[in-house]
Coordinates of N, CA and C and ligand atoms in Angstrom, one line a residue:
X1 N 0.8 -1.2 0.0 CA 0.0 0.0 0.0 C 0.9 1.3 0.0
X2 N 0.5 2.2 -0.7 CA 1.1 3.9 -0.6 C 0.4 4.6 0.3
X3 N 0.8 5.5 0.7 CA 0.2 6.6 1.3 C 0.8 7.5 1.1
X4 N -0.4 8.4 1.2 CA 0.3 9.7 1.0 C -0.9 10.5 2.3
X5 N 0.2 11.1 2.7 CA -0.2 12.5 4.1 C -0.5 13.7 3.9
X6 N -1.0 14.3 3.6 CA -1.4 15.3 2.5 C -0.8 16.9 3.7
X7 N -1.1 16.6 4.6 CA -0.8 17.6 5.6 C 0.8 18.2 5.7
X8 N 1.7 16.9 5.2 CA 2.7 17.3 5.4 C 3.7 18.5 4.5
X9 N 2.6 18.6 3.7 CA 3.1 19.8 2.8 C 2.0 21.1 3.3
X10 N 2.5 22.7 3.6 CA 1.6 23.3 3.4 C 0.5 23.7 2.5
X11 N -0.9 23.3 2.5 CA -1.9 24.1 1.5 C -2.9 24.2 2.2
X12 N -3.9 25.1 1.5 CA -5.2 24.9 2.3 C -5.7 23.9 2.9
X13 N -5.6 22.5 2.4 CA -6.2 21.5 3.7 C -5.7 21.8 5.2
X14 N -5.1 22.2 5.5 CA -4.4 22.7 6.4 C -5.3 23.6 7.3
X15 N -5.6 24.1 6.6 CA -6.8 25.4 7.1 C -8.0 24.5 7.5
X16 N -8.5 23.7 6.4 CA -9.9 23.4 6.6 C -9.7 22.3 8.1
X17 N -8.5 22.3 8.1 CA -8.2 20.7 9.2 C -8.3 21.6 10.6
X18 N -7.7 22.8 10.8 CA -7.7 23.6 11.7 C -9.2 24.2 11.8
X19 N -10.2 24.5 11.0 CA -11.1 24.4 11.5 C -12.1 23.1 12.1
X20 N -12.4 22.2 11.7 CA -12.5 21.4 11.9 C -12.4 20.6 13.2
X21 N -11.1 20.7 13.4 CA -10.3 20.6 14.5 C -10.8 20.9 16.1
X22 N -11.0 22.6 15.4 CA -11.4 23.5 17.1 C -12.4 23.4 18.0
X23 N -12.3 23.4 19.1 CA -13.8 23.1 19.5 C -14.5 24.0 19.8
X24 N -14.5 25.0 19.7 CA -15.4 26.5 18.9 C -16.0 26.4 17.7
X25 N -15.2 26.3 17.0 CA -15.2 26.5 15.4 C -16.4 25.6 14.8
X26 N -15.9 24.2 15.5 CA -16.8 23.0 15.0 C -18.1 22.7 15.4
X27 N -18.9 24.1 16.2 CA -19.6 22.9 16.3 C -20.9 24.1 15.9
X28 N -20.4 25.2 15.0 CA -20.8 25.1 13.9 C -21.6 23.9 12.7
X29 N -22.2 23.0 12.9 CA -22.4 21.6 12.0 C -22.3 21.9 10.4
X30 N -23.0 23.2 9.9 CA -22.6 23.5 8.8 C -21.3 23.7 8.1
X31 N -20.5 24.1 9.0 CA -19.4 24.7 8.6 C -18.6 23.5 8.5
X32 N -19.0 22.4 9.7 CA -17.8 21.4 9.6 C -18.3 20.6 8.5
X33 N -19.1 20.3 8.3 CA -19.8 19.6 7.1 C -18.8 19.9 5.7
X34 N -19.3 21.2 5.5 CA -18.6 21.8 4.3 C -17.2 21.8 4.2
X35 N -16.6 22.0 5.7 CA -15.0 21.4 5.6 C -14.6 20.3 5.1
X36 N -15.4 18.8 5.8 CA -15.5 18.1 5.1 C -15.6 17.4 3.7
X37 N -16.4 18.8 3.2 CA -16.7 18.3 2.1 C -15.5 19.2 1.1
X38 N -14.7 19.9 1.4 CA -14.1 20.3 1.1 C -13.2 19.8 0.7
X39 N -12.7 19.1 2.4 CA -11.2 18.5 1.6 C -11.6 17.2 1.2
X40 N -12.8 16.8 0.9 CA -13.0 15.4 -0.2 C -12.8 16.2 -1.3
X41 N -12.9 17.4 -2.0 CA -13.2 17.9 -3.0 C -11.0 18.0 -3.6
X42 N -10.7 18.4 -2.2 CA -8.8 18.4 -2.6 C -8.0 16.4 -2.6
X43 N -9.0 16.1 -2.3 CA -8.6 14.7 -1.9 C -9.3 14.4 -3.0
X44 N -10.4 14.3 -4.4 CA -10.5 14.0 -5.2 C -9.6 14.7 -6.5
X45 N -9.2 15.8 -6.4 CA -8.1 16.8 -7.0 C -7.0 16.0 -7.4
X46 N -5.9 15.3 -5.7 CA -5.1 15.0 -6.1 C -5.7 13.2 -6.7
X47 N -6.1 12.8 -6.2 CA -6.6 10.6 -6.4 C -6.7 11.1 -8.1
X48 N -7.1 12.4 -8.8 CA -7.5 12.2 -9.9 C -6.0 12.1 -11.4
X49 N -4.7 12.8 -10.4 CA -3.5 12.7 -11.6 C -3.3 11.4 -11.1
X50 N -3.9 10.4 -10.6 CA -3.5 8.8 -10.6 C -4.3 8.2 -11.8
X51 N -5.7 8.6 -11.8 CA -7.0 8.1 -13.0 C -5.9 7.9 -14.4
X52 N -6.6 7.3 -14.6 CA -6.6 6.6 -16.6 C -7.0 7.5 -17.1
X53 N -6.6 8.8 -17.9 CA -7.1 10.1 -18.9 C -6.9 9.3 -20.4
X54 N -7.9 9.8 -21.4 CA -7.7 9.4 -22.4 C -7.9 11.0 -23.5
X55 N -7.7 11.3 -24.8 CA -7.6 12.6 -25.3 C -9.1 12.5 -25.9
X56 N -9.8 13.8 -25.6 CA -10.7 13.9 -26.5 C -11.1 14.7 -26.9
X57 N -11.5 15.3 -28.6 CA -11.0 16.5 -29.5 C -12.9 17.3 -29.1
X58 N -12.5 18.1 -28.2 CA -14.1 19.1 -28.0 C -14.0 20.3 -28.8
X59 N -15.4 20.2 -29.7 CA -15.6 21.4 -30.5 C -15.8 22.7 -30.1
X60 N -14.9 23.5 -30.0 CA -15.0 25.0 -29.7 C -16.0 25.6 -30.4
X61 N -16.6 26.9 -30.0 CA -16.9 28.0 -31.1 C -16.3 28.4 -32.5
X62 N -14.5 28.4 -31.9 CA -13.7 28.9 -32.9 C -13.2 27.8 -33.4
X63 N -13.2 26.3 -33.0 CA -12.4 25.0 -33.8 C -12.2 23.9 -32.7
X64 N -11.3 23.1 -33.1 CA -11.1 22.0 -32.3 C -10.4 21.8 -30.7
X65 N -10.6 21.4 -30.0 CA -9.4 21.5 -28.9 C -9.4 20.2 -28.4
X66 N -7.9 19.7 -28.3 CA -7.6 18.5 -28.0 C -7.5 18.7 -26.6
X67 N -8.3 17.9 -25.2 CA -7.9 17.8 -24.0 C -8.1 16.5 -23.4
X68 N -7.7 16.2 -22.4 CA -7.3 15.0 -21.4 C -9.1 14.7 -20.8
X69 N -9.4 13.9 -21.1 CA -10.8 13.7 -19.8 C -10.6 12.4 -19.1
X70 N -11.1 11.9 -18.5 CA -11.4 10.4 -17.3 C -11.5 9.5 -18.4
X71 N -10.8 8.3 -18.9 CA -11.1 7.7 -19.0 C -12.5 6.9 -18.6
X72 N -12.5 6.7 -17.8 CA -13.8 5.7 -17.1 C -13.9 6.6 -15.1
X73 N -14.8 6.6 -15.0 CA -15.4 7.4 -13.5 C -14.4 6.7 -12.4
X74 N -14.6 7.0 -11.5 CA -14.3 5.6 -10.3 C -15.5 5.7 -9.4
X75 N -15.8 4.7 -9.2 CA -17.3 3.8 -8.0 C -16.7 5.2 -6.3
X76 N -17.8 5.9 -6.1 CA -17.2 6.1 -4.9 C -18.4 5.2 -3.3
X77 N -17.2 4.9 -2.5 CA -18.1 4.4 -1.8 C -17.5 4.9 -0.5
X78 N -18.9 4.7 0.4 CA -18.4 5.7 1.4 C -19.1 4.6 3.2
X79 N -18.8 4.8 4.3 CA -18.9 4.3 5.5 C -19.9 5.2 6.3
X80 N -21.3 5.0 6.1 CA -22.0 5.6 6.6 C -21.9 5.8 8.4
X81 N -22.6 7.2 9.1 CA -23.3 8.3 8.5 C -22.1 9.5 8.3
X82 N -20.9 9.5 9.1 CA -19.9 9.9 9.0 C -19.2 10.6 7.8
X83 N -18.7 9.4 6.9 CA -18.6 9.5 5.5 C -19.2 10.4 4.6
X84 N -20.3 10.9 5.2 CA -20.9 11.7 4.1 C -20.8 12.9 3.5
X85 N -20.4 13.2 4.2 CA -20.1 15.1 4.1 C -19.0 14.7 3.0
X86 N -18.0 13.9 3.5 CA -16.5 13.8 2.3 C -16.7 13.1 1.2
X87 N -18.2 12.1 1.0 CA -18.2 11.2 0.0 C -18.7 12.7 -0.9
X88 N -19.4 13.2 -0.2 CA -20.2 14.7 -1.2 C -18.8 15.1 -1.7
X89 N -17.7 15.6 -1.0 CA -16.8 16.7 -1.6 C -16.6 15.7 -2.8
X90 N -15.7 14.5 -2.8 CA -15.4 13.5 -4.0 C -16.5 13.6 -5.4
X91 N -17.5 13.6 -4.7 CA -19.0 13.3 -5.7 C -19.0 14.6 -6.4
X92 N -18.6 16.0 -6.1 CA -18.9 17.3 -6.5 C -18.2 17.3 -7.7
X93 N -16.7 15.8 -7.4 CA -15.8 16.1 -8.8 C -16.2 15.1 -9.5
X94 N -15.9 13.8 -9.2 CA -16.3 12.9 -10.0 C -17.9 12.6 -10.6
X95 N -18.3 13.6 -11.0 CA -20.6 14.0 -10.8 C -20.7 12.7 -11.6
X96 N -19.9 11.7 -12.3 CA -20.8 10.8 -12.5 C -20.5 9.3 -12.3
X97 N -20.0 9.2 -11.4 CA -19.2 8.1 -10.2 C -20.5 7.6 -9.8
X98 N -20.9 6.3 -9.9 CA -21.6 5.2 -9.6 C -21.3 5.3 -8.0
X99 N -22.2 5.1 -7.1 CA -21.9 5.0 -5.7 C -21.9 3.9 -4.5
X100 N -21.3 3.6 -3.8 CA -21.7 2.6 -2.8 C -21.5 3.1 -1.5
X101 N -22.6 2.5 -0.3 CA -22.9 2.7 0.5 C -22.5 1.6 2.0
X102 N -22.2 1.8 2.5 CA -21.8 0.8 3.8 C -21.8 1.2 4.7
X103 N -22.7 0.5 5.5 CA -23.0 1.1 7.3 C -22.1 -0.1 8.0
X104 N -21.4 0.7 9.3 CA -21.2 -0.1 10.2 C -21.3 0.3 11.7
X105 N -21.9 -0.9 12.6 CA -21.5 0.1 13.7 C -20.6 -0.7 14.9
X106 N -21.0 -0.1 16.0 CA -19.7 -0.4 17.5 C -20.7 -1.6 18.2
X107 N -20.5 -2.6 18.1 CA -21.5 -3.5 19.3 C -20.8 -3.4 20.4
X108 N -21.3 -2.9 21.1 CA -20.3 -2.9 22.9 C -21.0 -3.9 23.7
X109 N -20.0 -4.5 24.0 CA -20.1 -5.8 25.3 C -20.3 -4.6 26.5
X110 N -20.8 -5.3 27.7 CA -21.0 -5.1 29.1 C -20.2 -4.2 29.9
X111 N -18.5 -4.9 29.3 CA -17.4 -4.5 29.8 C -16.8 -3.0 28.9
X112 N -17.7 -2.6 28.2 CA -17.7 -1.8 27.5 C -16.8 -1.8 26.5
X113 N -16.0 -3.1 26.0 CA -15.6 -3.2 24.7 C -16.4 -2.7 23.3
X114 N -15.8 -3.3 22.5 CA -16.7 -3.4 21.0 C -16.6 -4.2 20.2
X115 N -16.9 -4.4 19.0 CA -17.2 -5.1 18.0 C -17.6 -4.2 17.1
X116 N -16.7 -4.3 15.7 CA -17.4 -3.7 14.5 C -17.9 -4.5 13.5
X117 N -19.5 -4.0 13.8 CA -20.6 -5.3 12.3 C -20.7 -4.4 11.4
X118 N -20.8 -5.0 10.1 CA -21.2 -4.8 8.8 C -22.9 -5.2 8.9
X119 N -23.7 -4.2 8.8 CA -24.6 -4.6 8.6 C -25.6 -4.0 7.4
X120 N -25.2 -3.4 6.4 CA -26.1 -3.0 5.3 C -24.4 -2.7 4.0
X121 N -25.2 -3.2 2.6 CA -24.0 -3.0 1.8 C -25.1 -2.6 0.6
X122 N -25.0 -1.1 -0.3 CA -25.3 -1.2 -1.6 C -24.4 -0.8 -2.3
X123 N -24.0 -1.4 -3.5 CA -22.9 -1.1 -4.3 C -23.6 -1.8 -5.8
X124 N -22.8 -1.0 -6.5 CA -22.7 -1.5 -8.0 C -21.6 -2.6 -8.2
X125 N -21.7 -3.5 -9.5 CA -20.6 -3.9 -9.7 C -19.1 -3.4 -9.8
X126 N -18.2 -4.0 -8.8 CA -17.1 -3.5 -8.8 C -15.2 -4.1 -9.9
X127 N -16.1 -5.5 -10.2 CA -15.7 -5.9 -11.1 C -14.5 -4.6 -12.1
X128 N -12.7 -5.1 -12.1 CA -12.2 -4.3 -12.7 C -12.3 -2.9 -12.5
X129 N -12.8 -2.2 -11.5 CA -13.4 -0.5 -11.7 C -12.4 -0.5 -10.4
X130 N -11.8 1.1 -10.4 CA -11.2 1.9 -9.5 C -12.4 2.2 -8.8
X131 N -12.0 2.1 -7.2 CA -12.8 2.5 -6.1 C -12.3 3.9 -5.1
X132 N -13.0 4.3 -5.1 CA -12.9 5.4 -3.7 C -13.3 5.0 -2.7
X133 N -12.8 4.4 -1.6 CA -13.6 4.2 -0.3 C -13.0 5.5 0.8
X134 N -14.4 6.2 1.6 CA -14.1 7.1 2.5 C -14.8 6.7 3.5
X135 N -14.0 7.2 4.5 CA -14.1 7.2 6.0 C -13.4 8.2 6.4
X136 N -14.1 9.6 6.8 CA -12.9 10.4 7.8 C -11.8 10.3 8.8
X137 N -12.9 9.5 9.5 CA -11.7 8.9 11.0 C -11.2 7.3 10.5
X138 N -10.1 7.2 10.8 CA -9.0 6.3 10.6 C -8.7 6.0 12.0
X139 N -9.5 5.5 12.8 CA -9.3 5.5 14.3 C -8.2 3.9 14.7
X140 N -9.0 3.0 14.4 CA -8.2 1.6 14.5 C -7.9 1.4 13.3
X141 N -8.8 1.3 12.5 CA -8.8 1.1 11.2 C -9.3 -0.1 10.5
X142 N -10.0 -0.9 11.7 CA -11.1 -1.9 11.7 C -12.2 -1.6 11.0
X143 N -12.9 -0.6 11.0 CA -14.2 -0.4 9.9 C -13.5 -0.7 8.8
X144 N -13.0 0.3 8.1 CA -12.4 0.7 6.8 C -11.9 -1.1 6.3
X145 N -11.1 -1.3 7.1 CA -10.4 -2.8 6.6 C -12.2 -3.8 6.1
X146 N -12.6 -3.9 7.5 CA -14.2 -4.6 7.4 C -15.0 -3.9 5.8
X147 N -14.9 -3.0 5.5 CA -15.8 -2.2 4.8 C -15.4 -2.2 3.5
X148 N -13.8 -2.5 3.5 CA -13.1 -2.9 2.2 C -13.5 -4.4 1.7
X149 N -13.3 -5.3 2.7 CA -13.5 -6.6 2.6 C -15.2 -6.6 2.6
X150 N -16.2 -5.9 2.7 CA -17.6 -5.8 2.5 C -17.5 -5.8 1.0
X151 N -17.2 -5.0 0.2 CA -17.0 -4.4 -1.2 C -16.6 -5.6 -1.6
X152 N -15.7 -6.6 -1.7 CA -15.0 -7.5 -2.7 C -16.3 -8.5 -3.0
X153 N -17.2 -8.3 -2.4 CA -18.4 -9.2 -2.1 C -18.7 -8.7 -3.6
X154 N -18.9 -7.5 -3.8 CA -19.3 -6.8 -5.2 C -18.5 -6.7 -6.6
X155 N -17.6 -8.1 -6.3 CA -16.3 -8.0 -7.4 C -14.8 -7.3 -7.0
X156 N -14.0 -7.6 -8.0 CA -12.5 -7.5 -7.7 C -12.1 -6.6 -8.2
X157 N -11.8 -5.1 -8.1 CA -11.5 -3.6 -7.9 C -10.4 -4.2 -8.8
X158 N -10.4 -3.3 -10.0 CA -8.7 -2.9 -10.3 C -7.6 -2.0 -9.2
X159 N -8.4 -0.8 -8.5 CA -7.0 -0.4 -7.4 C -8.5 0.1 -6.5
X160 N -8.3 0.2 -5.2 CA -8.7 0.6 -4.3 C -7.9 1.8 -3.5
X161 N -8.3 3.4 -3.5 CA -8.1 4.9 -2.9 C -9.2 4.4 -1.7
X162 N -8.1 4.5 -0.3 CA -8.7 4.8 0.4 C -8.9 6.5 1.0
X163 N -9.7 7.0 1.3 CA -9.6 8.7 1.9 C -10.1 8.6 3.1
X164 N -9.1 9.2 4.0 CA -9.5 9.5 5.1 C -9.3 10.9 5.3
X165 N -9.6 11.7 6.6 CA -9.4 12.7 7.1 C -8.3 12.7 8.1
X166 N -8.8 12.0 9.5 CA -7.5 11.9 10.4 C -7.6 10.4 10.6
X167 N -6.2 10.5 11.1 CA -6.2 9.0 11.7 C -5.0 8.9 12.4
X168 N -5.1 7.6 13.4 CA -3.9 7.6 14.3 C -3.0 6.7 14.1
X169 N -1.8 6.8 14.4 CA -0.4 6.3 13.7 C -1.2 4.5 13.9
X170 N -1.4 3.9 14.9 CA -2.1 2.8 14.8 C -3.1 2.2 13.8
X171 N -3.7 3.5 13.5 CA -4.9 2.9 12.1 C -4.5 2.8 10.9
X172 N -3.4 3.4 11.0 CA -2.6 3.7 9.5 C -1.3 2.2 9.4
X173 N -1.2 1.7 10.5 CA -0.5 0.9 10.7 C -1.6 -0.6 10.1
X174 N -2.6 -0.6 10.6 CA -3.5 -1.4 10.6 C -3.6 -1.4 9.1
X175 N -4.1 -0.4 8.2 CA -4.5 -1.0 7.1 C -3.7 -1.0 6.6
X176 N -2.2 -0.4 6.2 CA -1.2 -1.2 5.7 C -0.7 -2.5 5.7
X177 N -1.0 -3.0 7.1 CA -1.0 -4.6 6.9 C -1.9 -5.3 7.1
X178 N -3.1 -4.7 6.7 CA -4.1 -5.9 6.2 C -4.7 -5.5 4.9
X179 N -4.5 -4.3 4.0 CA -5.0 -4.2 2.7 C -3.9 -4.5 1.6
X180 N -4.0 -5.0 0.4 CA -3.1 -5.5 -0.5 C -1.9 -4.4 -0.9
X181 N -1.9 -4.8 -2.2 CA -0.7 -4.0 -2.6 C -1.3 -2.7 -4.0
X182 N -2.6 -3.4 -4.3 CA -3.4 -2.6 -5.1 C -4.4 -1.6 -4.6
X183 N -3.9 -1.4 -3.0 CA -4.5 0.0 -2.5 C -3.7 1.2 -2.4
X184 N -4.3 3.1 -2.0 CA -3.6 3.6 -1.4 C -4.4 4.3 -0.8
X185 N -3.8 4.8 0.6 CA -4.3 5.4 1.1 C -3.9 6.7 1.2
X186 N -5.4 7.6 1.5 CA -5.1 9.1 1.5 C -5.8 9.7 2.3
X187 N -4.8 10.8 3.2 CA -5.2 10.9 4.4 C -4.1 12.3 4.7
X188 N -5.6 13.3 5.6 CA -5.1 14.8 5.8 C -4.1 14.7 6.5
X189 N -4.4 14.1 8.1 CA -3.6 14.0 9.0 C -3.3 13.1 9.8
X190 N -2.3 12.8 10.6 CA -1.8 11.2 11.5 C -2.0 12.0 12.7
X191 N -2.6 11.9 14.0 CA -1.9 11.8 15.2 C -1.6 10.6 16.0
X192 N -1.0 11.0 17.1 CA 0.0 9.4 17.0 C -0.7 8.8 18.2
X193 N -1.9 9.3 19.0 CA -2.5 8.1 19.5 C -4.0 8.3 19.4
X194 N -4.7 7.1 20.6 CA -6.1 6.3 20.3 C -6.3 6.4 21.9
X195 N -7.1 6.9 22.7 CA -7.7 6.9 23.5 C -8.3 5.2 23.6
X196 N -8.6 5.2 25.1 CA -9.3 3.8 25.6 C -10.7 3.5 25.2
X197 N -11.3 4.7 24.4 CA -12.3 4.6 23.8 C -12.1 4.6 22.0
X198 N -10.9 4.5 21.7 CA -10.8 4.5 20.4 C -10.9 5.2 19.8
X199 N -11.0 6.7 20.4 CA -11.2 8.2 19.6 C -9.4 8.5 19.4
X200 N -9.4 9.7 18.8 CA -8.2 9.4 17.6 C -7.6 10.5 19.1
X201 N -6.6 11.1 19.5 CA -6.1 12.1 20.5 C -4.8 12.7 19.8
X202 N -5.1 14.2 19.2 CA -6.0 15.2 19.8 C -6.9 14.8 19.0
X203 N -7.3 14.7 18.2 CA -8.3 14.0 16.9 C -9.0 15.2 16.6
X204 N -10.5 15.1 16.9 CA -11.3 16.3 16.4 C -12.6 15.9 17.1
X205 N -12.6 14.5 18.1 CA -14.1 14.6 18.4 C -14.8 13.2 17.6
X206 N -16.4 13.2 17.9 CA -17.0 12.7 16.9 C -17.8 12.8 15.7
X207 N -17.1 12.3 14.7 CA -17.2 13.5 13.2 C -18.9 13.3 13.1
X208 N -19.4 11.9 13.3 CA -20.7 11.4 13.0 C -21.6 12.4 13.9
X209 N -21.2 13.1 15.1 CA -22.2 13.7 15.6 C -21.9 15.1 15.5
X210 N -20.5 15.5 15.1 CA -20.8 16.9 15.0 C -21.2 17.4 13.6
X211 N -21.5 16.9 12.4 CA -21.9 16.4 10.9 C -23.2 16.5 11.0
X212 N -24.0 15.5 12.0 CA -25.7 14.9 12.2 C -25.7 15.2 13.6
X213 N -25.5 15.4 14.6 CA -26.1 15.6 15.5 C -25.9 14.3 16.4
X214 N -25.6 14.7 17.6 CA -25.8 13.6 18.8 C -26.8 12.3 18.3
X215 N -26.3 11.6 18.9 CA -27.0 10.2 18.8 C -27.7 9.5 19.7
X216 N -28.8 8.6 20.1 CA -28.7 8.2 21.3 C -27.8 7.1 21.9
Ligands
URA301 N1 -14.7 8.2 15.0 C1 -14.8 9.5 15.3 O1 -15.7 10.1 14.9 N2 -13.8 10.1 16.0 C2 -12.7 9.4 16.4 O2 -11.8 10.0 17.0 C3 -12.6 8.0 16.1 C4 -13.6 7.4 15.5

């Protein structure tokens, strides 16, 4: 697997990550939304000088003009309810990207463990097709791996982009040694730990509820 850290160079993701981030700033739900959807939109920018471009001659007013377009879309699929705000930014660029959808959630034992189930999958044929799978938080990195391995159910990906937002040096560890060699991952920022609850530290919180709203 590659990765690439997008934070470690200065650009505006930078900005959107610091708002995001704050706990003033964020709980604005609009605003972080749009962050989100934001840097899905810079996080489909760069996954796109990876795509298959082919040349194709569009008729001007004044004559011909040869330019580069997508070869073929890529499937985006995303880890509900969280995912959503970034599967939008992706979706804003690729507008005609086939989509898939995957819920998962935390079963907590007594002892206050967990368990992550897969319990709902819609997807198109993935057969040969470049995928996008998003998840903001990269916490363990157990969904995303489960959510990956949900999708093969729908055929065998030519490459798999994973997008994340943050994640902790542990989650990033995780799915480099359990996703192949025909993934990459892509992701704003690393912090280097995981709380006893599995939230990312300093992280940003929980994306699914400052996005949607508390949960019960
Ligand atoms: N999910 C979140 O929303 N935040 C975390 O820090 C980890 C998982």
């Amino acid at each position: 697997m590659t990765v690439h850290i997008l934070n470690q160079q200065t650009s505006i993701i930078n900005q959107f990550l610091s708002e995001i981030r704050d706990v003033v700033i964020q709980k604005d739900s609009m605003r972080f939304r749009k962050n989100m959807e934001r840097i899905g939109e810079i996080m489909a920018c760069e996954i796109s000088k990876q795509l298959d471009w082919k040349e194709k001659d569009v008729t001007t007013p004044l004559g011909i003009a040869k330019v580069p377009v997508l070869a073929s879309q890529p499937v985006l699929a995303t880890i509900l309810r969280a995912g959503l705000p970034l599967h939008q930014g992706l979706f804003n660029y690729f507008d005609k990207a086939e989509n898939a959808f995957i819920s998962a959630y935390r079963k907590h034992a007594t002892d206050g463990s967990f368990d992550i189930h897969i319990e709902y999958l819609s997807s198109p044929s993935l057969n040969n097709k470049t995928v996008l799978l998003s998840d903001p938080m990269l916490a363990s990195g157990a969904s995303m791996v489960l959510g990956y391995q949900a999708l093969l159910k729908k055929g065998n990906p030519k490459h798999v982009h994973i997008v994340s937002v943050l994640g902790s040096a542990e989650g990033v560890e995780y799915v480099k040694n359990n996703l192949p060699s025909n993934t990459t991952l892509w992701i704003a920022a690393v912090d280097a730990e995981l709380n006893s609850h599995k939230y990312i530290v300093p992280g940003l919180g929980d994306a699914g509820d400052l996005a949607f709203g508390e949960k019960e």
